[in-house]
mmCIF file of C-alpha atoms and ligand atoms in Angstrom:
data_model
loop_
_atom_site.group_PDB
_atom_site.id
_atom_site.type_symbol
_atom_site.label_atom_id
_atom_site.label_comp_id
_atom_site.label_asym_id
_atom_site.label_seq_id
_atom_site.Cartn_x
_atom_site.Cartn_y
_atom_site.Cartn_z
ATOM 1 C CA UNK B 3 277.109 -112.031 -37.418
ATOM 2 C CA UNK B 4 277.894 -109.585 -40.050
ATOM 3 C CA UNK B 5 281.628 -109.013 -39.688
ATOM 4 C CA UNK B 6 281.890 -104.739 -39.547
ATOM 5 C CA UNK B 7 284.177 -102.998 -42.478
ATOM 6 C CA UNK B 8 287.312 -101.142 -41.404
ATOM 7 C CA UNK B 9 286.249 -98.313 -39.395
ATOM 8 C CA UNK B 10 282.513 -98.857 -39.527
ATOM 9 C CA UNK B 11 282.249 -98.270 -36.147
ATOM 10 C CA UNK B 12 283.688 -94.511 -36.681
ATOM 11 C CA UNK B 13 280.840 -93.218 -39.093
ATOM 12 C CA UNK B 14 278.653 -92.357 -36.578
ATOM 13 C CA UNK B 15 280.518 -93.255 -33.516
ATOM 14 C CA UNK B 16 279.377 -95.591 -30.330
ATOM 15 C CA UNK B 17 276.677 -94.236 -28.709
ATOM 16 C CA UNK B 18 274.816 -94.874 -25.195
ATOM 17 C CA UNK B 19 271.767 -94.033 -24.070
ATOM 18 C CA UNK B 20 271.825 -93.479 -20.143
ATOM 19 C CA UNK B 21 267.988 -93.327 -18.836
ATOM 20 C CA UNK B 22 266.452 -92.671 -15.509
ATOM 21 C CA UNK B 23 264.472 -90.358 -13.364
ATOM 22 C CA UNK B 24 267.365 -88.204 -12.087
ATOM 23 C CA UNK B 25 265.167 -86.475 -9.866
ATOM 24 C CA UNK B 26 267.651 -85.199 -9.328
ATOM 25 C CA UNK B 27 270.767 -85.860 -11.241
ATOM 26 C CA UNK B 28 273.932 -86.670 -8.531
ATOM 27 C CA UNK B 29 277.362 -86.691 -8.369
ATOM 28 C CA UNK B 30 276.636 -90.845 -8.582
ATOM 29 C CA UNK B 31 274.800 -89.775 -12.279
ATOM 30 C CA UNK B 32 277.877 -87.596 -13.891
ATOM 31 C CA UNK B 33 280.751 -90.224 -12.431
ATOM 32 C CA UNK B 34 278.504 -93.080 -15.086
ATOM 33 C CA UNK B 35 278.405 -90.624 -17.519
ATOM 34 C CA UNK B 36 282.043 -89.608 -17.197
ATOM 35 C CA UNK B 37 283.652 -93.185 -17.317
ATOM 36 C CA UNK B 38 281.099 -93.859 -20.249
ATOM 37 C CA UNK B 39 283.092 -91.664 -22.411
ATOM 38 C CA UNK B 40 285.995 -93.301 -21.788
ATOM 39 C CA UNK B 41 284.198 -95.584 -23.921
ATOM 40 C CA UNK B 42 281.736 -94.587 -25.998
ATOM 41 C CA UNK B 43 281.799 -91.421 -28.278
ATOM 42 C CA UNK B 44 278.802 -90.047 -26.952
ATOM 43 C CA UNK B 45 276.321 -90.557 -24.405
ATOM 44 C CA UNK B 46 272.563 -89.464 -24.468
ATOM 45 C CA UNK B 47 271.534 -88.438 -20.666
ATOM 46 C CA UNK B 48 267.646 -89.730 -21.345
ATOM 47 C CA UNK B 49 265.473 -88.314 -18.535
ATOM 48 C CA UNK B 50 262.043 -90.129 -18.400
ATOM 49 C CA UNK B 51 258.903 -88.152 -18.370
ATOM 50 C CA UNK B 52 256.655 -90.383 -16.316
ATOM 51 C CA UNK B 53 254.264 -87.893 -13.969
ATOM 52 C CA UNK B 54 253.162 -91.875 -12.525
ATOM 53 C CA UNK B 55 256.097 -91.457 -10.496
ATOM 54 C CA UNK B 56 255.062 -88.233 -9.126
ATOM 55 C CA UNK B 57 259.250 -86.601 -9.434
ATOM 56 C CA UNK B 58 260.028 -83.757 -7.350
ATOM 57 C CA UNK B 59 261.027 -81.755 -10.066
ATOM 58 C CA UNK B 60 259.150 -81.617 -13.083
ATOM 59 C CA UNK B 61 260.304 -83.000 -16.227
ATOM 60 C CA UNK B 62 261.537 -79.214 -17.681
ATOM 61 C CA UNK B 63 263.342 -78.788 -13.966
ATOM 62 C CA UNK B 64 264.983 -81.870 -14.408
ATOM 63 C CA UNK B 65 265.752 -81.365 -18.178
ATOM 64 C CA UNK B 66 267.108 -77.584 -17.467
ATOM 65 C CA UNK B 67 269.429 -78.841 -14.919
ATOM 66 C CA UNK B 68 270.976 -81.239 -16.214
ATOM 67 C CA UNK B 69 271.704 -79.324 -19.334
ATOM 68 C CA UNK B 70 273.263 -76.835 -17.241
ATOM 69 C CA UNK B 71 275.643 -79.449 -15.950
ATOM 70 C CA UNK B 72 276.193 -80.647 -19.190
ATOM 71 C CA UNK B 73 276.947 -77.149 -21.415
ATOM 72 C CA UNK B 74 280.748 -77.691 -21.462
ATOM 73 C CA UNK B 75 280.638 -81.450 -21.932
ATOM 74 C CA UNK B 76 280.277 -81.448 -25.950
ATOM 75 C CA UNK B 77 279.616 -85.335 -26.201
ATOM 76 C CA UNK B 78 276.503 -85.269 -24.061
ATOM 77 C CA UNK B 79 273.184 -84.832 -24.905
ATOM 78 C CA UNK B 80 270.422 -84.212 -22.297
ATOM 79 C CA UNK B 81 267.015 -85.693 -23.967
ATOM 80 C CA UNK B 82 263.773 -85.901 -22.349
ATOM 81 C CA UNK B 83 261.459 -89.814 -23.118
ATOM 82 C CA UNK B 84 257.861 -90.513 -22.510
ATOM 83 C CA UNK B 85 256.567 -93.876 -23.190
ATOM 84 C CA UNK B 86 258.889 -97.359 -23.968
ATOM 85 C CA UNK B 87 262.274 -96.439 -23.278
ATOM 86 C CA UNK B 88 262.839 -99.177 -26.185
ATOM 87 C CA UNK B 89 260.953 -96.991 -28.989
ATOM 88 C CA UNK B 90 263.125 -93.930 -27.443
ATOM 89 C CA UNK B 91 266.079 -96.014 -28.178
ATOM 90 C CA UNK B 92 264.960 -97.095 -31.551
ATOM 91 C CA UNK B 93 264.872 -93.688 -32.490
ATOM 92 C CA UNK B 94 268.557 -93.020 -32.361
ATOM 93 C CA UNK B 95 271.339 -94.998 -33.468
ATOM 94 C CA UNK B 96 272.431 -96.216 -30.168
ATOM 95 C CA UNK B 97 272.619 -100.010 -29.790
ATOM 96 C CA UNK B 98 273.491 -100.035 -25.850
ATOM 97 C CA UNK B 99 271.383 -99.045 -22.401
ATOM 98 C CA UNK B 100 273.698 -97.581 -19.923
ATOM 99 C CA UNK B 101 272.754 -98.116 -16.052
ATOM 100 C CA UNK B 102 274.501 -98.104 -12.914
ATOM 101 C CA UNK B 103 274.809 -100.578 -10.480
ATOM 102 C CA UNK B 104 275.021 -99.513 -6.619
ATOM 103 C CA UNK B 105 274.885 -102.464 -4.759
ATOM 104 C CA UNK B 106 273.690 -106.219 -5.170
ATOM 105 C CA UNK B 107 269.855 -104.632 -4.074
ATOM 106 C CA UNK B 108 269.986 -102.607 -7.885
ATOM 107 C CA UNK B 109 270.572 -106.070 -9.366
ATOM 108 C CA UNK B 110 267.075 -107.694 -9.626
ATOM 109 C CA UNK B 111 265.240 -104.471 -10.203
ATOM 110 C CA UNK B 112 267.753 -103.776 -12.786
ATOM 111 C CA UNK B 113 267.997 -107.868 -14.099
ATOM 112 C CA UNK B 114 264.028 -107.578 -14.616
ATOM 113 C CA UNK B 115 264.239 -104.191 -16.269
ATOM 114 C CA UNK B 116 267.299 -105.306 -18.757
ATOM 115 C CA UNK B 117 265.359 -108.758 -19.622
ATOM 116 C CA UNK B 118 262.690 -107.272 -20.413
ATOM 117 C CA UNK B 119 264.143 -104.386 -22.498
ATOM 118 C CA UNK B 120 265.776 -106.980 -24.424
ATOM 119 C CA UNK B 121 262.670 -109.249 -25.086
ATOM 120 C CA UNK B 122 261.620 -106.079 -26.576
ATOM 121 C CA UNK B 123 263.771 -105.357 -28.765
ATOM 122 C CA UNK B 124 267.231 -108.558 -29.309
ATOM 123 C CA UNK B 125 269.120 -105.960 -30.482
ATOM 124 C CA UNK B 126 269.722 -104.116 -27.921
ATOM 125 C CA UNK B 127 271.862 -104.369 -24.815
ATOM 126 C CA UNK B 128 271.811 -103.274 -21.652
ATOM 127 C CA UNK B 129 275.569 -102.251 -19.832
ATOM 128 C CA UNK B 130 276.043 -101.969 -16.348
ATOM 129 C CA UNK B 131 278.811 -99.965 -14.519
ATOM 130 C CA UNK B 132 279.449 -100.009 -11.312
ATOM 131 C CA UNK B 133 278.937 -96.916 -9.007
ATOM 132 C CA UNK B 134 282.694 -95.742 -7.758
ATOM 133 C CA UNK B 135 282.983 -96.625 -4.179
ATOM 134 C CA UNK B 136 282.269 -92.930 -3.404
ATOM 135 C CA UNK B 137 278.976 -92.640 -4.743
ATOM 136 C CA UNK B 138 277.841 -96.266 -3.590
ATOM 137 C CA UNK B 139 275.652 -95.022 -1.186
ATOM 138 C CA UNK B 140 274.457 -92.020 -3.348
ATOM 139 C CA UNK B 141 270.613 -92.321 -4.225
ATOM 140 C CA UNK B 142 267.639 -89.733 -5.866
ATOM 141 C CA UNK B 143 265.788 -90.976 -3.314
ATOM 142 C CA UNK B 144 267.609 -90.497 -0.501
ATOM 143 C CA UNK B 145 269.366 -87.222 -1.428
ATOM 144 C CA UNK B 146 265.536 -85.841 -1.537
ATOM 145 C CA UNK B 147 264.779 -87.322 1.875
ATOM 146 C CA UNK B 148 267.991 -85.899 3.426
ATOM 147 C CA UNK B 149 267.679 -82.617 1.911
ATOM 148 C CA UNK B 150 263.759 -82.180 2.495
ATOM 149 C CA UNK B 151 264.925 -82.858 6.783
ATOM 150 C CA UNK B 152 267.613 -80.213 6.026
ATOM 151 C CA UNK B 153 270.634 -82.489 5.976
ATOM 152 C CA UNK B 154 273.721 -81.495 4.086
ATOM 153 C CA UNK B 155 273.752 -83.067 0.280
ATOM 154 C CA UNK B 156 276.901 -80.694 -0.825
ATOM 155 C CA UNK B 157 279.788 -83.095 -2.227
ATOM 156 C CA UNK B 158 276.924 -85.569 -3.283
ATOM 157 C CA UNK B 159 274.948 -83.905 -6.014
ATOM 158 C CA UNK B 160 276.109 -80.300 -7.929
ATOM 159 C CA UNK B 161 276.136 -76.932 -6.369
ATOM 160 C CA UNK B 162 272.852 -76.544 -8.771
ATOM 161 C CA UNK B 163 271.331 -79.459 -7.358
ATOM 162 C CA UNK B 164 271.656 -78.225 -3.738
ATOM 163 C CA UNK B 165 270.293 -75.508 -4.539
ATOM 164 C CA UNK B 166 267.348 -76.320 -6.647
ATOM 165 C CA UNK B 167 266.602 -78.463 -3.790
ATOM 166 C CA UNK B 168 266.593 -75.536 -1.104
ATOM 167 C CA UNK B 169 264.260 -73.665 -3.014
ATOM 168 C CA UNK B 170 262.103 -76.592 -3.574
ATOM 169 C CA UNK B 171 261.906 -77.302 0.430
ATOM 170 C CA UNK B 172 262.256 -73.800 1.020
ATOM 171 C CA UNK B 173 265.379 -74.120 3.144
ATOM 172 C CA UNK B 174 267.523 -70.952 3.589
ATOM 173 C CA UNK B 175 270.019 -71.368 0.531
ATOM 174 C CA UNK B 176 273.136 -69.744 3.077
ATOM 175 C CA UNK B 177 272.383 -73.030 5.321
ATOM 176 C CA UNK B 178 274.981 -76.025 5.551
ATOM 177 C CA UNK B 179 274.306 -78.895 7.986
ATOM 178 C CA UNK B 180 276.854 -81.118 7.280
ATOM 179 C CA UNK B 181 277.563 -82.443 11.005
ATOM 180 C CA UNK B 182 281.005 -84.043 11.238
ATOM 181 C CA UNK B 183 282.768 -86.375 13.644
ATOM 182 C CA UNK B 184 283.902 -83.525 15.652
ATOM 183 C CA UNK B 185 280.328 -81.891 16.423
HETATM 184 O O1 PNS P 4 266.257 -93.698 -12.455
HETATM 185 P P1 PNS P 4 265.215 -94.769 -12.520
HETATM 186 O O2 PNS P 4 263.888 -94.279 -11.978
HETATM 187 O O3 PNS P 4 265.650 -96.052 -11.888
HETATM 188 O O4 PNS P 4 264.995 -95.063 -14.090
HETATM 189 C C1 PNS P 4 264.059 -96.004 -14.512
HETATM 190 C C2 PNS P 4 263.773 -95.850 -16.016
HETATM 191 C C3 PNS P 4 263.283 -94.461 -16.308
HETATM 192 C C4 PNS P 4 265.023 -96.128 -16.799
HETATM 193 C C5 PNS P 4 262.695 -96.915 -16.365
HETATM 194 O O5 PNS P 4 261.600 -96.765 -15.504
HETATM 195 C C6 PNS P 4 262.230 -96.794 -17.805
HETATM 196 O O6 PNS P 4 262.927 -97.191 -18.714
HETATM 197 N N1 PNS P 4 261.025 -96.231 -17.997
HETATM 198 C C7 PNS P 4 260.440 -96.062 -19.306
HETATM 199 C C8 PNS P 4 259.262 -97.037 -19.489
HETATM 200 C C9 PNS P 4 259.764 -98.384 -19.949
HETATM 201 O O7 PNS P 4 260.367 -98.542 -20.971
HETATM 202 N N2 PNS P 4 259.484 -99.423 -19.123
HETATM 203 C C10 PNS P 4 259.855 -100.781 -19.436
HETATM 204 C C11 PNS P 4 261.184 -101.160 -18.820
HETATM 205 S S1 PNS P 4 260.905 -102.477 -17.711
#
């Protein structure tokens, strides 16, 4: 190992690229991104163009909200990938794959995808963080479900979220369903 100079690290800072679908983005999403900064100097939200997976919101939905949600947050940039997320990587001058981890059922998917990533390319490394306890449960998937029966998603994914997601089930935007213990 090459030992670094003094302040090596500094010229262009520690970056992290943090890929995925984020169809759409949640409140599990910006709580990664958040405690990333705590540690690196900037973080590259890299949303994955892959029609294969046949998102709910196209890639220029998906790439206009989360720049929305990311205009005040200076050390975030909101990038769109097709292809090897590796060569998207390679491209920049980060060195580390950010991912969250929900639950021990994210591990293997998220073991094979990491192994792989780094048979590709050994200089790269993939860093999980754990979800915070209140976003455990939090999912793409199953905010989309909920939303497209008209459940309430407010508190789990941004105000824009909700209501990109009304208009996209055509729900009346006014409605909240968010039945509590009381009801
Ligand atoms: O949010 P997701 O859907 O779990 O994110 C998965 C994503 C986009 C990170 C992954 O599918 C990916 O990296 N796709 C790009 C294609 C690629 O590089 N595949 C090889 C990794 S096994």
């Amino acid at each position: 190992m090459t030992p670094k100079k003094k302040g090596e690290d500094n010229i262009m800072g520690k970056v992290a690229i943090y890929p995925g679908s984020f169809d759409p983005i949640t409140y599990g999403h910006l709580d990664i991104v958040e405690r990333a900064l705590e540690i690196f100097d900037k973080v590259i939200v890299a949303i994955a163009d892959n029609a294969e997976k046949r998102p709910l919101f196209s890639i220029e939905e998906r790439l206009q909200m989360a720049k929305i949600i990311f205009k005040d947050t200076p050390n975030v940039i909101v990038d769109s990938f097709k292809g090897l997320l590796v060569d998207y990587v390679a491209k920049t001058n980060a060195k580390v794959i950010l991912r969250g981890l929900r639950a021990t059922s994210d591990f293997e998917y998220e073991f094979h995808m990491a192994s792989m990533n780094r048979s590709l390319n050994t200089h790269l490394d993939t860093l999980f963080m754990m979800t915070s306890k209140d976003y455990f449960f939090v999912s793409s998937r199953t905010i989309k479900e909920v939303a497209k029966l008209g459940g309430g998603v407010e508190g789990l994914v941004p105000d824009l979220v909700v209501r990109r997601l009304k208009e996209k089930f055509k729900l009346p935007v006014t409605k909240k369903k968010q039945i509590g213990w009381d009801d």
